[in-house]
Short mmCIF file of C-alpha atoms in Angstrom, two decimals:
data_model
loop_
_atom_site.label_atom_id
_atom_site.label_comp_id
_atom_site.label_asym_id
_atom_site.label_seq_id
_atom_site.Cartn_x
_atom_site.Cartn_y
_atom_site.Cartn_z
CA MET B 10 64.48 -133.90 68.00
CA LEU B 11 63.33 -130.46 69.86
CA LEU B 12 61.59 -127.57 67.77
CA GLU B 13 60.04 -124.50 68.57
CA VAL B 14 56.85 -123.24 66.54
CA THR B 15 55.84 -119.60 67.23
CA ILE B 16 52.63 -118.20 65.92
CA ARG B 17 52.58 -114.66 65.30
CA LEU B 18 49.84 -112.49 63.77
CA LYS B 19 50.27 -111.25 60.48
CA LYS B 20 51.02 -107.40 59.85
CA GLY B 21 47.68 -105.10 60.23
CA VAL B 22 45.91 -107.83 62.34
CA ALA B 23 45.12 -105.94 65.74
CA ASP B 24 46.58 -107.64 68.58
CA PRO B 25 44.74 -106.28 71.85
CA GLU B 26 46.55 -108.47 74.30
CA GLY B 27 50.04 -106.96 72.87
CA ALA B 28 48.44 -103.66 73.10
CA ASN B 29 46.87 -104.07 76.66
CA THR B 30 50.13 -104.81 77.85
CA LEU B 31 52.17 -102.16 76.75
CA LYS B 32 49.69 -99.94 78.05
CA THR B 33 49.94 -101.77 81.44
CA LEU B 34 53.99 -101.93 81.22
CA ARG B 35 53.60 -98.11 80.60
CA LEU B 36 51.71 -97.54 83.64
CA LEU B 37 54.29 -99.31 85.62
CA GLY B 38 56.94 -97.11 84.87
CA PHE B 39 58.31 -98.28 81.65
CA SER B 40 57.22 -95.46 80.18
CA THR B 41 59.67 -95.09 77.03
CA LEU B 42 58.61 -98.88 75.77
CA GLN B 43 57.89 -98.41 71.93
CA GLU B 44 56.05 -101.78 71.33
CA VAL B 45 54.69 -105.01 73.00
CA LYS B 46 53.55 -108.11 70.65
CA SER B 47 51.77 -111.10 71.75
CA LEU B 48 53.05 -114.37 70.01
CA LYS B 49 51.98 -118.02 71.05
CA THR B 50 55.09 -120.67 71.29
CA TRP B 51 54.85 -124.49 71.26
CA ARG B 52 58.07 -126.98 72.07
CA ILE B 53 57.29 -130.13 70.21
CA GLU B 54 59.77 -133.14 70.57
CA VAL B 55 59.40 -135.03 67.50
CA ASP B 56 60.63 -138.64 66.75
CA THR B 57 62.96 -137.99 64.19
CA ARG B 58 67.15 -137.05 64.14
CA ASP B 59 66.62 -135.40 60.41
CA PRO B 60 66.27 -131.45 60.81
CA GLY B 61 64.40 -131.57 57.24
CA GLU B 62 61.99 -134.10 58.02
CA ALA B 63 61.34 -132.61 61.58
CA ARG B 64 60.64 -129.20 59.80
CA ARG B 65 58.38 -130.77 57.61
CA GLN B 66 56.28 -132.50 60.23
CA ALA B 67 56.44 -129.05 62.08
CA GLU B 68 54.79 -127.30 59.12
CA GLU B 69 51.92 -129.73 58.48
CA MET B 70 50.99 -129.65 61.87
CA CYS B 71 51.02 -125.53 61.87
CA ARG B 72 48.77 -125.77 58.36
CA ARG B 73 46.47 -128.45 59.95
CA LEU B 74 46.18 -127.45 63.69
CA LEU B 75 48.38 -124.91 65.14
CA ALA B 76 47.73 -121.62 63.04
CA ASN B 77 45.17 -120.01 61.71
CA PRO B 78 46.14 -118.75 57.76
CA VAL B 79 43.77 -115.99 57.91
CA ILE B 80 45.35 -113.90 60.22
CA GLN B 81 48.69 -115.78 61.71
CA ASP B 82 51.88 -116.44 60.40
CA TYR B 83 54.39 -119.41 62.07
CA GLU B 84 58.22 -119.65 62.32
CA ILE B 85 59.92 -122.86 63.23
CA ARG B 86 63.22 -122.82 64.92
CA THR B 87 65.26 -126.26 65.74
CA LEU B 88 66.32 -126.25 69.26
CA ASP B 89 68.98 -129.11 69.46
CA GLY B 90 70.30 -131.58 66.91
CA GLY B 91 69.84 -134.57 69.32
CA MET L 16 66.24 -103.05 71.05
CA LEU L 17 63.78 -105.75 70.06
CA LEU L 18 63.47 -108.43 73.05
CA GLU L 19 61.66 -111.94 73.05
CA VAL L 20 60.80 -113.02 76.23
CA THR L 21 59.42 -116.40 76.42
CA ILE L 22 57.21 -117.38 79.70
CA ARG L 23 56.94 -121.10 80.35
CA LEU L 24 55.27 -123.47 82.92
CA LYS L 25 58.09 -124.65 85.70
CA LYS L 26 58.85 -128.20 85.84
CA GLY L 27 56.07 -130.12 87.47
CA VAL L 28 53.35 -127.57 86.78
CA ALA L 29 50.57 -129.44 84.58
CA ASP L 30 50.16 -127.96 80.91
CA PRO L 31 46.61 -129.14 79.95
CA GLU L 32 47.03 -127.00 76.71
CA GLY L 33 50.13 -128.66 75.69
CA ALA L 34 48.46 -132.01 76.59
CA ASN L 35 45.58 -131.43 74.72
CA THR L 36 47.39 -130.00 71.61
CA LEU L 37 49.57 -133.27 71.67
CA LYS L 38 46.36 -135.47 71.78
CA THR L 39 44.82 -133.84 69.07
CA LEU L 40 48.06 -133.92 66.96
CA ARG L 41 48.12 -137.61 67.65
CA LEU L 42 44.57 -138.07 66.40
CA LEU L 43 45.49 -135.96 63.35
CA GLY L 44 48.01 -138.55 62.35
CA PHE L 45 51.51 -137.44 63.82
CA SER L 46 51.39 -140.72 65.82
CA THR L 47 54.95 -140.81 66.96
CA LEU L 48 54.74 -136.98 68.38
CA GLN L 49 56.31 -137.22 72.00
CA GLU L 50 55.77 -133.76 73.68
CA VAL L 51 54.24 -130.74 73.23
CA LYS L 52 54.55 -127.82 75.52
CA SER L 53 52.72 -124.48 75.56
CA LEU L 54 53.93 -121.28 76.22
CA LYS L 55 53.59 -117.81 75.51
CA THR L 56 55.92 -115.58 74.12
CA TRP L 57 56.64 -111.45 74.13
CA ARG L 58 58.28 -109.35 71.54
CA ILE L 59 59.18 -106.22 73.33
CA GLU L 60 60.98 -102.75 71.70
CA VAL L 61 62.83 -101.24 74.12
CA ASP L 62 64.29 -97.82 73.62
CA THR L 63 67.73 -98.28 74.64
CA ARG L 64 71.00 -99.90 72.65
CA ASP L 65 72.79 -101.38 75.53
CA PRO L 66 72.05 -105.24 75.76
CA GLY L 67 72.24 -105.11 79.86
CA GLU L 68 70.00 -102.53 80.27
CA ALA L 69 67.53 -104.13 77.91
CA ARG L 70 67.79 -107.47 79.74
CA ARG L 71 67.27 -105.88 83.00
CA GLN L 72 64.37 -103.92 82.16
CA ALA L 73 62.91 -107.06 80.61
CA GLU L 74 63.55 -109.04 83.62
CA GLU L 75 61.88 -106.38 85.56
CA MET L 76 59.16 -106.83 83.10
CA CYS L 77 58.27 -110.19 83.94
CA ARG L 78 58.81 -110.03 87.86
CA ARG L 79 56.22 -107.24 88.00
CA LEU L 80 53.58 -108.32 85.25
CA LEU L 81 54.49 -110.94 82.59
CA ALA L 82 55.14 -114.10 84.72
CA ASN L 83 53.52 -115.48 87.85
CA PRO L 84 56.72 -116.91 89.92
CA VAL L 85 54.76 -119.15 91.77
CA ILE L 86 54.26 -121.49 88.60
CA GLN L 87 56.06 -120.14 85.55
CA ASP L 88 59.92 -119.20 84.54
CA TYR L 89 61.14 -116.85 82.25
CA GLU L 90 63.89 -116.54 79.24
CA ILE L 91 64.88 -113.58 77.56
CA ARG L 92 66.51 -113.41 74.36
CA THR L 93 67.83 -110.49 72.42
CA LEU L 94 66.61 -110.50 68.47
CA ASP L 95 68.72 -107.76 67.09
CA GLY L 96 71.66 -105.52 68.12
CA GLY L 97 70.04 -102.09 66.81
#
């Protein structure tokens, strides 16, 4: 089963990469652009067909390695049923 | 309108960040894990309500700044209708 785990910064945490990308895109002519946020995504193929078990594993991966709980949240999405 | 732009490596391009994360997750006990891919995501708020126009703008941003066409592909997803 294929999962997509997206790591994003918590509200209030500075996002300099997003801010600089916004600035650069505006300089390139996208002058009405309002906001750009930078996120990290992992596509993970787990060896189970049970969506609940796959999600449980992905949450544990986020807690133990992928996300920094002080400044980051995570979202988990299932990409297929196979 | 909120867009999500995901930048991924083209097929055949080495993904050392994904490979090392896979290795580390296996060492942490996720021994049946099959694949981990590393991607970059941008959430972009554009000042239009037309989904076609929003997508056109996002494609231009990818071509001009966000993606390296030699090694990267991009996917664009609309997150809301507002």
